Short mmCIF file of C-alpha atoms and ligand atoms in Angstrom, two decimals:
data_model
loop_
_atom_site.label_atom_id
_atom_site.label_comp_id
_atom_site.label_asym_id
_atom_site.label_seq_id
_atom_site.Cartn_x
_atom_site.Cartn_y
_atom_site.Cartn_z
CA MET A 1 -12.57 1.57 16.39
CA LYS A 2 -9.72 0.14 14.42
CA ASN A 3 -7.01 -1.56 16.44
CA ILE A 4 -5.13 -3.15 13.60
CA LYS A 5 -1.90 -1.38 12.78
CA THR A 6 -1.81 -0.10 9.22
CA VAL A 7 1.07 -1.80 7.43
CA ILE A 8 2.75 0.05 4.59
CA LYS A 9 5.57 -1.34 2.50
CA MET A 10 7.42 0.89 0.06
CA ARG A 11 9.66 -0.33 -2.74
CA LEU A 12 11.54 1.60 -5.37
CA PRO A 13 13.49 0.27 -8.32
CA GLY A 14 17.25 0.75 -7.98
CA SER A 15 17.44 2.81 -11.19
CA LEU A 16 14.84 5.27 -9.88
CA TYR A 17 16.58 5.47 -6.50
CA GLN A 18 19.95 6.26 -8.11
CA CYS A 19 18.43 8.90 -10.31
CA MET A 20 16.68 10.60 -7.34
CA LEU A 21 19.86 10.59 -5.26
CA ALA A 22 21.93 12.08 -8.08
CA ASP A 23 19.36 14.76 -8.80
CA LEU A 24 18.82 15.81 -5.18
CA LYS A 25 22.58 16.12 -4.62
CA ARG A 26 22.94 18.81 -7.30
CA SER A 27 23.50 22.29 -5.90
CA HIS A 28 21.06 25.10 -6.58
CA LYS A 29 21.78 28.79 -7.20
CA PHE A 30 20.37 29.80 -3.81
CA ALA A 31 18.36 26.97 -2.24
CA TYR A 32 20.28 24.85 0.29
CA GLU A 33 18.57 21.68 -0.77
CA ARG A 34 16.59 20.32 -3.66
CA VAL A 35 13.10 18.93 -3.74
CA GLY A 36 11.32 16.50 -6.00
CA PHE A 37 8.17 14.49 -6.23
CA VAL A 38 8.11 10.75 -6.53
CA TYR A 39 5.03 8.88 -7.65
CA GLY A 40 3.93 5.33 -7.19
CA LYS A 41 1.21 2.79 -7.72
CA THR A 42 -0.42 1.42 -4.61
CA THR A 43 -1.88 -2.04 -4.22
CA VAL A 44 -4.10 -2.58 -1.19
CA LEU A 45 -4.19 -6.19 -0.03
CA SER A 46 -7.25 -7.78 1.54
CA ASP A 47 -5.72 -7.54 5.04
CA GLY A 48 -5.32 -3.79 4.56
CA THR A 49 -1.57 -3.81 3.83
CA TYR A 50 -0.50 -1.05 1.43
CA LEU A 51 2.18 -1.88 -1.11
CA ILE A 52 3.52 1.34 -2.60
CA ASN A 53 5.78 0.76 -5.57
CA TYR A 54 7.37 3.90 -6.92
CA THR A 55 7.61 4.32 -10.66
CA GLU A 56 8.38 7.98 -11.45
CA TYR A 57 10.50 10.82 -10.16
CA HIS A 58 9.96 14.46 -11.15
CA PRO A 59 12.52 17.01 -9.96
CA VAL A 60 11.29 20.50 -9.14
CA ALA A 61 12.57 22.84 -11.86
CA ASP A 62 15.15 25.47 -10.85
CA GLU A 63 12.81 28.40 -11.43
CA HIS A 64 10.19 27.03 -9.03
CA TYR A 65 12.39 27.65 -5.98
CA ILE A 66 11.73 30.79 -3.95
CA GLU A 67 14.52 32.65 -2.17
CA ASP A 68 14.05 32.22 1.56
CA GLU A 69 17.06 32.02 3.87
CA SER A 70 15.02 30.71 6.80
CA VAL A 71 14.44 27.24 5.33
CA GLY A 72 16.46 24.72 3.29
CA ALA A 73 14.22 25.01 0.28
CA ARG A 74 10.99 26.74 -0.46
CA ILE A 75 9.12 25.90 -3.62
CA GLY A 76 6.34 27.81 -5.29
CA SER A 77 2.72 26.77 -5.48
CA ALA A 78 2.98 26.10 -9.22
CA ALA A 79 5.28 23.14 -8.53
CA ILE A 80 2.85 21.72 -5.98
CA ARG A 81 -0.12 22.26 -8.27
CA GLY A 82 1.76 20.43 -11.02
CA ALA A 83 2.28 17.48 -8.70
CA MET A 84 -1.40 17.51 -7.71
CA GLN A 85 -2.40 17.36 -11.36
CA ILE A 86 -0.20 14.32 -12.00
CA ILE A 87 -1.56 12.57 -8.91
CA LEU A 88 -5.08 13.17 -10.13
CA ASP A 89 -4.47 12.28 -13.79
CA GLU A 90 -2.52 9.10 -13.14
CA ASN A 91 -4.22 8.00 -9.91
CA PHE A 92 -0.79 8.01 -8.28
CA SER A 93 0.38 8.04 -4.70
CA GLY A 94 2.48 11.19 -4.47
CA PHE A 95 5.43 11.85 -2.19
CA HIS A 96 7.38 15.01 -1.47
CA ILE A 97 11.02 14.01 -1.43
CA HIS A 98 14.24 15.68 -0.32
CA LEU A 99 17.69 14.67 0.85
CA HIS A 100 19.44 15.04 4.20
CA ASN A 101 23.00 14.77 3.05
CA HIS A 102 24.45 12.51 5.76
CA ILE A 103 24.94 8.82 6.58
CA GLY A 104 22.37 6.94 8.68
CA GLN A 105 18.64 7.18 9.05
CA PRO A 106 17.30 10.71 8.47
CA ARG A 107 14.63 12.26 10.71
CA PRO A 108 12.25 15.04 9.77
CA SER A 109 13.54 18.45 10.89
CA GLY A 110 11.39 21.07 12.58
CA ASP A 111 10.91 22.81 9.21
CA ASP A 112 9.94 19.50 7.62
CA LYS A 113 7.31 18.86 10.29
CA GLU A 114 5.94 22.35 9.91
CA GLY A 115 5.98 22.79 6.16
CA LEU A 116 5.43 19.40 4.58
CA PRO A 117 2.17 18.06 6.03
CA GLY A 118 0.35 20.83 4.15
CA VAL A 119 1.76 19.58 0.85
CA VAL A 120 0.61 16.05 1.64
CA GLU A 121 -2.80 17.43 2.59
CA SER A 122 -3.12 18.98 -0.89
CA PHE A 123 -2.30 15.63 -2.47
CA ALA A 124 -4.91 13.91 -0.32
CA ASN A 125 -7.48 16.53 -1.28
CA VAL A 126 -7.19 15.80 -4.99
CA ASN A 127 -6.92 12.03 -4.62
CA PRO A 128 -8.05 10.89 -1.17
CA ASN A 129 -8.16 7.18 -2.01
CA GLN A 130 -4.40 6.85 -2.48
CA PRO A 131 -1.82 7.13 0.27
CA HIS A 132 0.51 10.14 -0.04
CA GLY A 133 3.39 11.37 2.04
CA ILE A 134 6.88 12.59 2.64
CA LEU A 135 9.98 10.63 1.77
CA ILE A 136 13.32 11.78 3.16
CA LEU A 137 16.53 10.30 1.82
CA SER A 138 19.94 10.31 3.42
CA LYS A 139 23.08 9.09 1.66
CA ASP A 140 22.29 5.50 2.62
CA SER A 141 18.87 5.38 4.25
CA PHE A 142 15.27 6.59 4.29
CA TYR A 143 12.47 7.93 6.39
CA ALA A 144 8.85 8.33 5.39
CA LEU A 145 5.53 9.48 6.73
CA VAL A 146 2.40 8.38 4.96
CA LYS A 147 -1.09 9.78 5.06
CA VAL A 148 -3.70 7.08 4.58
CA ASN A 149 -7.39 7.73 4.07
CA GLY A 150 -9.21 7.11 7.34
CA GLU A 151 -6.12 7.42 9.57
CA LYS A 152 -5.88 10.48 11.75
CA HIS A 153 -2.10 10.47 12.08
CA PHE A 154 0.71 9.91 9.65
CA VAL A 155 1.77 6.28 9.44
CA ILE A 156 5.41 5.21 9.46
CA PRO A 157 5.99 2.43 6.91
CA GLU A 158 7.19 -0.98 8.01
CA ILE A 159 9.89 -1.08 5.33
CA ILE A 160 11.36 1.14 2.64
CA ALA A 161 13.47 -0.79 0.15
CA ALA A 162 15.55 0.27 -2.84
CA VAL A 163 15.56 -2.81 -5.04
CA GLN A 164 19.13 -3.07 -6.29
CA TYR A 165 22.34 -5.01 -5.50
CA PRO A 166 22.95 -4.53 -2.63
CA MET A 167 19.54 -3.38 -1.46
CA VAL A 168 19.10 -0.29 0.66
CA LEU A 169 16.74 -1.34 3.44
CA GLN A 170 15.21 0.66 6.23
CA PHE A 171 12.62 -0.34 8.78
CA PRO A 172 11.77 3.17 10.01
CA GLY A 173 9.42 2.18 12.81
CA ALA A 174 11.60 -0.57 14.27
CA HIS A 175 14.37 -0.39 16.83
CA THR A 176 17.81 -1.33 15.62
CA LEU A 177 18.66 -4.62 17.30
CA ARG A 178 22.04 -5.13 18.87
CA GLN A 179 24.21 -8.04 17.89
CA SER A 180 23.14 -11.01 19.95
CA ASN A 181 25.46 -13.63 21.41
CA VAL A 182 23.92 -16.13 19.05
CA LEU A 183 25.06 -14.16 16.01
CA GLN A 184 28.34 -12.67 17.29
CA ARG A 185 30.50 -14.77 14.98
CA GLN A 186 28.84 -13.21 11.96
CA SER A 187 29.07 -9.59 13.11
CA PHE A 188 31.42 -8.86 10.19
CA LEU A 189 28.26 -8.85 8.05
CA GLY A 190 27.69 -5.32 9.34
CA GLU A 191 26.30 -3.72 12.45
CA ARG A 192 22.81 -3.59 10.94
CA SER A 193 22.82 -7.20 9.77
CA THR A 194 21.10 -8.57 12.88
CA SER A 195 18.31 -6.04 12.48
CA ILE A 196 17.96 -6.64 8.76
CA PHE A 197 17.68 -10.41 9.17
CA ALA A 198 15.22 -9.99 12.01
CA HIS A 199 12.87 -7.63 10.16
CA LEU A 200 12.91 -8.95 6.59
CA LYS A 201 10.08 -11.19 5.44
CA VAL A 202 11.50 -14.05 3.43
CA VAL A 203 9.35 -16.15 1.11
CA ILE A 204 10.27 -19.68 0.07
CA VAL A 205 8.24 -21.44 -2.59
CA GLY A 206 8.81 -25.20 -2.60
CA LEU A 207 10.25 -26.99 0.43
CA GLY A 208 10.89 -30.44 -1.00
CA GLY A 209 14.62 -30.37 -1.66
CA GLY A 210 16.65 -27.16 -1.90
CA GLY A 211 13.95 -25.29 0.00
CA SER A 212 14.54 -27.36 3.13
CA HIS A 213 18.22 -26.35 3.16
CA LEU A 214 17.27 -22.70 2.62
CA VAL A 215 14.90 -22.78 5.57
CA GLN A 216 17.53 -24.32 7.82
CA GLN A 217 20.25 -21.84 6.87
CA LEU A 218 17.99 -18.78 7.01
CA ALA A 219 16.90 -19.73 10.53
CA HIS A 220 20.53 -20.08 11.63
CA LEU A 221 21.38 -16.78 9.95
CA GLY A 222 18.86 -14.97 12.14
CA VAL A 223 15.93 -14.52 9.74
CA LYS A 224 12.77 -14.36 11.84
CA HIS A 225 9.88 -13.86 9.43
CA PHE A 226 9.15 -16.72 7.07
CA ILE A 227 6.40 -17.23 4.54
CA LEU A 228 6.51 -20.83 3.32
CA PHE A 229 4.63 -22.32 0.39
CA ASP A 230 4.24 -26.03 -0.26
CA PHE A 231 1.11 -28.15 -0.63
CA ASP A 232 2.85 -31.51 -0.46
CA ARG A 233 3.09 -34.10 2.32
CA VAL A 234 6.25 -36.03 3.04
CA GLU A 235 6.62 -39.55 1.57
CA ASP A 236 9.32 -42.18 1.93
CA SER A 237 10.84 -41.18 -1.41
CA ASN A 238 11.54 -37.67 0.00
CA LEU A 239 13.76 -38.83 2.84
CA ASN A 240 16.87 -39.00 0.63
CA ARG A 241 17.01 -35.20 0.51
CA LEU A 242 14.51 -33.46 2.79
CA VAL A 243 16.48 -31.79 5.56
CA GLY A 244 14.50 -31.74 8.81
CA ALA A 245 12.28 -34.70 7.93
CA TYR A 246 12.52 -37.87 10.00
CA PHE A 247 11.39 -41.45 9.59
CA GLU A 248 8.31 -41.02 11.76
CA ASP A 249 7.12 -38.06 9.65
CA ILE A 250 6.37 -40.49 6.83
CA ALA A 251 3.86 -42.47 8.87
CA GLN A 252 2.25 -39.20 9.93
CA ALA A 253 2.28 -37.95 6.31
CA ARG A 254 3.27 -34.55 7.68
CA LEU A 255 3.02 -31.47 5.54
CA LYS A 256 6.37 -30.23 4.26
CA THR A 257 5.49 -26.77 5.54
CA GLU A 258 5.04 -28.19 9.04
CA ILE A 259 8.38 -29.93 8.91
CA ALA A 260 10.00 -26.65 7.88
CA ARG A 261 8.23 -24.73 10.62
CA ARG A 262 9.32 -27.28 13.23
CA MET A 263 12.93 -26.91 12.13
CA ILE A 264 12.80 -23.10 12.26
CA LEU A 265 11.17 -23.02 15.69
CA ASN A 266 13.68 -25.50 17.05
CA ILE A 267 16.44 -23.10 16.04
CA ASN A 268 14.62 -19.91 17.00
CA PRO A 269 11.46 -20.27 19.12
CA GLU A 270 10.66 -16.59 18.52
CA ALA A 271 10.46 -16.90 14.75
CA ASP A 272 7.25 -15.97 13.00
CA VAL A 273 6.42 -18.64 10.42
CA LYS A 274 3.46 -18.32 8.12
CA ILE A 275 2.72 -21.50 6.22
CA VAL A 276 0.61 -21.71 3.10
CA ASN A 277 -0.42 -25.21 2.09
CA SER A 278 -1.38 -24.41 -1.45
CA ARG A 279 0.14 -23.25 -4.69
CA TRP A 280 1.31 -19.65 -4.33
CA GLN A 281 -1.08 -18.63 -7.13
CA GLU A 282 -3.98 -19.45 -4.81
CA ASN A 283 -2.68 -17.09 -2.16
CA ALA A 284 -0.55 -14.59 -4.05
CA GLU A 285 -1.00 -11.89 -1.41
CA ALA A 286 0.99 -13.94 1.07
CA LEU A 287 3.85 -13.77 -1.42
CA GLN A 288 3.42 -10.07 -2.21
CA VAL A 289 3.99 -9.03 1.43
CA GLY A 290 7.42 -10.70 1.39
CA ASP A 291 10.63 -8.76 0.84
CA VAL A 292 12.78 -11.37 -0.90
CA VAL A 293 11.52 -14.52 -2.65
CA PHE A 294 13.32 -17.84 -3.05
CA GLY A 295 11.97 -20.26 -5.64
CA CYS A 296 12.66 -23.99 -5.54
CA VAL A 297 10.22 -25.14 -8.18
CA ASP A 298 10.72 -27.95 -10.64
CA THR A 299 9.50 -26.57 -13.94
CA TYR A 300 10.43 -23.74 -16.30
CA GLU A 301 6.77 -22.73 -16.44
CA GLY A 302 6.66 -22.59 -12.63
CA ARG A 303 9.78 -20.43 -12.54
CA SER A 304 8.51 -18.17 -15.27
CA GLN A 305 5.24 -17.47 -13.43
CA LEU A 306 7.02 -16.85 -10.15
CA GLU A 307 9.49 -14.50 -11.76
CA ALA A 308 6.70 -12.53 -13.46
CA GLU A 309 4.91 -12.12 -10.13
CA CYS A 310 8.09 -10.96 -8.41
CA ARG A 311 8.70 -8.40 -11.15
CA ARG A 312 5.16 -7.03 -10.77
CA TYR A 313 5.74 -6.42 -7.07
CA LEU A 314 9.39 -5.33 -7.26
CA LEU A 315 10.63 -8.37 -5.37
CA PRO A 316 14.12 -9.80 -5.76
CA PHE A 317 13.78 -13.43 -6.78
CA ILE A 318 16.41 -16.10 -6.18
CA ASP A 319 15.92 -19.34 -8.09
CA ILE A 320 17.74 -22.57 -7.39
CA GLY A 321 17.35 -25.89 -9.12
CA MET A 322 19.11 -29.03 -10.23
CA ASP A 323 18.58 -31.54 -12.98
CA VAL A 324 20.00 -34.87 -14.10
CA HIS A 325 20.48 -35.48 -17.81
CA LYS A 326 20.75 -39.08 -18.78
CA SER A 327 22.72 -40.05 -21.82
CA VAL A 328 24.15 -43.29 -23.13
CA GLU A 329 27.65 -42.61 -21.83
CA CYS A 330 26.93 -41.09 -18.43
CA ASN A 331 24.58 -39.15 -16.21
CA GLN A 332 25.21 -35.44 -15.96
CA ILE A 333 24.09 -33.39 -12.94
CA SER A 334 23.65 -29.68 -13.49
CA GLY A 335 22.15 -26.88 -11.49
CA GLN A 336 21.87 -23.11 -11.17
CA VAL A 337 21.49 -20.20 -8.82
CA ILE A 338 19.92 -17.16 -10.46
CA LEU A 339 19.16 -13.79 -8.96
CA SER A 340 16.41 -12.07 -10.91
CA MET A 341 16.30 -8.40 -9.91
CA PRO A 342 13.40 -6.26 -11.15
CA GLY A 343 14.73 -3.86 -13.78
CA GLN A 344 17.74 -6.02 -14.51
CA ALA A 345 18.40 -9.16 -16.53
CA CYS A 346 15.69 -11.80 -16.13
CA MET A 347 15.85 -15.57 -16.63
CA ARG A 348 15.00 -15.05 -20.32
CA CYS A 349 17.79 -12.50 -20.75
CA MET A 350 20.06 -15.12 -19.20
CA GLY A 351 18.89 -17.75 -21.67
CA PHE A 352 17.80 -19.99 -18.83
CA ILE A 353 14.14 -19.80 -19.78
CA THR A 354 13.40 -20.04 -23.50
CA GLU A 355 10.22 -20.58 -25.50
CA GLU A 356 11.72 -23.82 -26.70
CA LYS A 357 12.26 -25.17 -23.20
CA LEU A 358 8.76 -24.13 -22.20
CA ALA A 359 7.28 -25.85 -25.26
CA THR A 360 9.25 -29.07 -24.69
CA GLU A 361 8.11 -29.11 -21.10
CA ALA A 362 4.48 -28.48 -22.03
CA ALA A 363 4.58 -31.33 -24.55
CA LYS A 364 5.66 -33.71 -21.79
CA TYR A 365 2.92 -32.52 -19.48
CA GLY A 366 1.65 -35.26 -17.18
CA ASN A 367 4.41 -37.55 -18.25
CA VAL A 368 7.42 -36.14 -16.45
CA GLY A 369 7.53 -38.67 -13.63
CA GLY A 370 9.62 -38.20 -10.52
CA ARG A 371 12.67 -36.15 -11.34
CA PRO A 372 15.99 -37.53 -10.14
CA GLN A 373 17.08 -35.67 -6.99
CA VAL A 374 19.97 -36.09 -4.58
CA ILE A 375 20.84 -34.21 -1.45
CA TRP A 376 24.26 -32.72 -2.12
CA PRO A 377 23.57 -30.52 -5.18
CA ASN A 378 20.56 -29.09 -3.34
CA GLY A 379 22.73 -28.34 -0.32
CA LEU A 380 25.42 -26.70 -2.41
CA LEU A 381 23.02 -24.62 -4.47
CA ALA A 382 21.06 -23.56 -1.40
CA SER A 383 24.26 -22.53 0.40
CA SER A 384 25.35 -20.51 -2.58
CA ALA A 385 21.90 -18.86 -2.75
CA ILE A 386 22.06 -17.97 0.95
CA GLY A 387 25.43 -16.33 0.31
CA ILE A 388 23.89 -14.25 -2.49
CA PHE A 389 20.91 -13.34 -0.31
CA THR A 390 23.16 -12.28 2.57
CA ASP A 391 25.24 -10.04 0.33
CA LEU A 392 22.12 -8.66 -1.36
CA VAL A 393 20.56 -7.50 1.92
CA THR A 394 23.70 -6.53 3.90
CA GLY A 395 26.16 -5.53 1.16
CA TRP A 396 28.95 -7.00 3.31
CA SER A 397 31.21 -7.92 0.34
CA GLY A 398 31.19 -4.46 -1.21
CA GLN A 399 30.14 -5.74 -4.64
CA LYS A 400 27.74 -3.51 -6.53
CA ASN A 401 25.15 -4.16 -9.26
CA ARG A 402 26.14 -7.78 -9.43
CA LEU A 403 24.35 -10.02 -11.91
CA VAL A 404 24.07 -13.55 -10.58
CA TYR A 405 23.84 -16.65 -12.74
CA ILE A 406 25.87 -19.41 -11.13
CA ALA A 407 26.13 -22.74 -12.91
CA TYR A 408 26.81 -26.00 -11.12
CA ASP A 409 28.49 -28.98 -12.68
CA GLY A 410 27.55 -31.87 -10.43
CA ASN A 411 30.02 -34.23 -12.06
CA THR A 412 33.06 -32.11 -11.19
CA GLY A 413 31.46 -30.52 -8.13
CA LEU A 414 32.27 -26.99 -9.35
CA LEU A 415 30.25 -23.81 -9.18
CA ASN A 416 31.11 -21.09 -11.71
CA ASN A 417 29.73 -17.89 -13.15
CA HIS A 418 27.67 -18.94 -16.13
CA ILE A 419 29.44 -18.10 -19.39
CA ARG A 420 26.35 -16.26 -20.59
CA LEU A 421 27.07 -13.44 -18.11
CA ASN A 422 29.87 -12.28 -20.42
CA PHE A 423 27.55 -11.60 -23.33
CA MET A 424 24.52 -10.18 -21.60
CA GLU A 425 22.86 -6.79 -21.41
CA ASP A 426 22.14 -5.88 -17.82
CA MET A 427 18.81 -4.24 -18.70
CA CYS A 428 15.82 -6.48 -19.27
CA THR A 429 13.69 -6.16 -22.37
CA HIS A 430 11.10 -8.74 -21.29
CA TYR A 431 9.58 -6.97 -18.29
CA SER A 432 8.84 -3.29 -17.92
CA LEU A 433 9.23 -1.53 -14.59
CA LEU A 434 5.99 0.24 -15.41
CA ASP A 435 3.93 -2.97 -15.26
CA LEU A 436 3.64 -2.93 -11.52
CA GLY A 437 0.80 -4.22 -9.41
CA GLN A 438 -2.06 -6.44 -10.33
CA PRO A 439 -2.11 -7.31 -14.00
CA VAL A 440 -5.05 -6.06 -15.98
CA PHE A 441 -6.56 -8.88 -17.98
CA LYS A 442 -8.11 -7.93 -21.26
CA LYS A 443 -11.03 -10.01 -22.39
CA LEU A 444 -10.43 -11.76 -25.68
ZN1 ZN B 501 14.39 17.89 5.74
ZN1 ZN B 502 14.66 -10.13 -19.56
#
């Protein structure tokens, strides 16, 4: 007997989502609605969580529709056989997809419940090891049913996310939470904002400086699920900038993760805080189950690895950091907030990470010493990052497809769009959306 709930998380790149929506909205000669198939790669984590990342959409060709006034769309067996072949050849998870052309979360109709499980059954017959299912789109939401090997009933995924700015997020199995008294002053963020904050899993890597501000603000914002990475213990030299740490924590040599957890639980005793006291690379699965990742790491190499991992698992990645450049005349504080969205410009496209910077850093390895850090740039950058995060997941500001590279000049105290944004392609040439899931290492 298995009592553990099967957790399924589905993510699709924004470009794929837009293309599916546009295609399914087209009218057909006689069918009331259009149908397509969307395919994905599934990663199964050691706790049994399924991560389904969609990579391909195939519309059903016009001639494969059959005239039948009793249902929205009937498609011929050739179209289904074609999909089965692709699922088999590519070892894909396959989903039947169609659109309910309204606002709000769609629900399967009577016809859907009657006609579609058979299609999913055919997919499972050719490739039983992968999950397959039905994905229903509305104009601004999703619903899905997934058939998993070994499960008698269809499973409703925990989250379906279109990874774009702003994200389209649905938690199909969860109840929509009402605005609470605690959050009433921020209700302008949208009627779903309370629910979104409460259901998202937010990852923070690095809690020493900026990360401690992020944790504090996310807890106030109403985020309930945290996954926190830091292997360090607090020392006296941290107290100049570590929000939530107190004098007595030094004597106790408390873990930074424990300080962060204490702060979150003091704000919201119901929060669910998973702490990982190691480098994220030693427990990458804990990161992969997140929905949005914040990085507060010191090095370019560290950022580069984190960004690559986020791209592989279709996770939006928000980087913050500050630096102090010493020169003969004066000290210069600089910093940045970068949003790295899978499929869009990465930190290399933005010129923030370069081979030269990585090489310089590598040459200094072991000889970097304690970097200069002060509290206020961290606070400012973290606040700005929380603003970006909030807009990314709620869309409250109405901005679309925003590229984010904010530069901070600590000597004037100003935050500005980085000048590089004016000269940048919005598509990334460094990472492919097809390189999803666990990397395959080739032996040399
Ligand atoms: Zn339907
Ligand atoms: Zn790039």
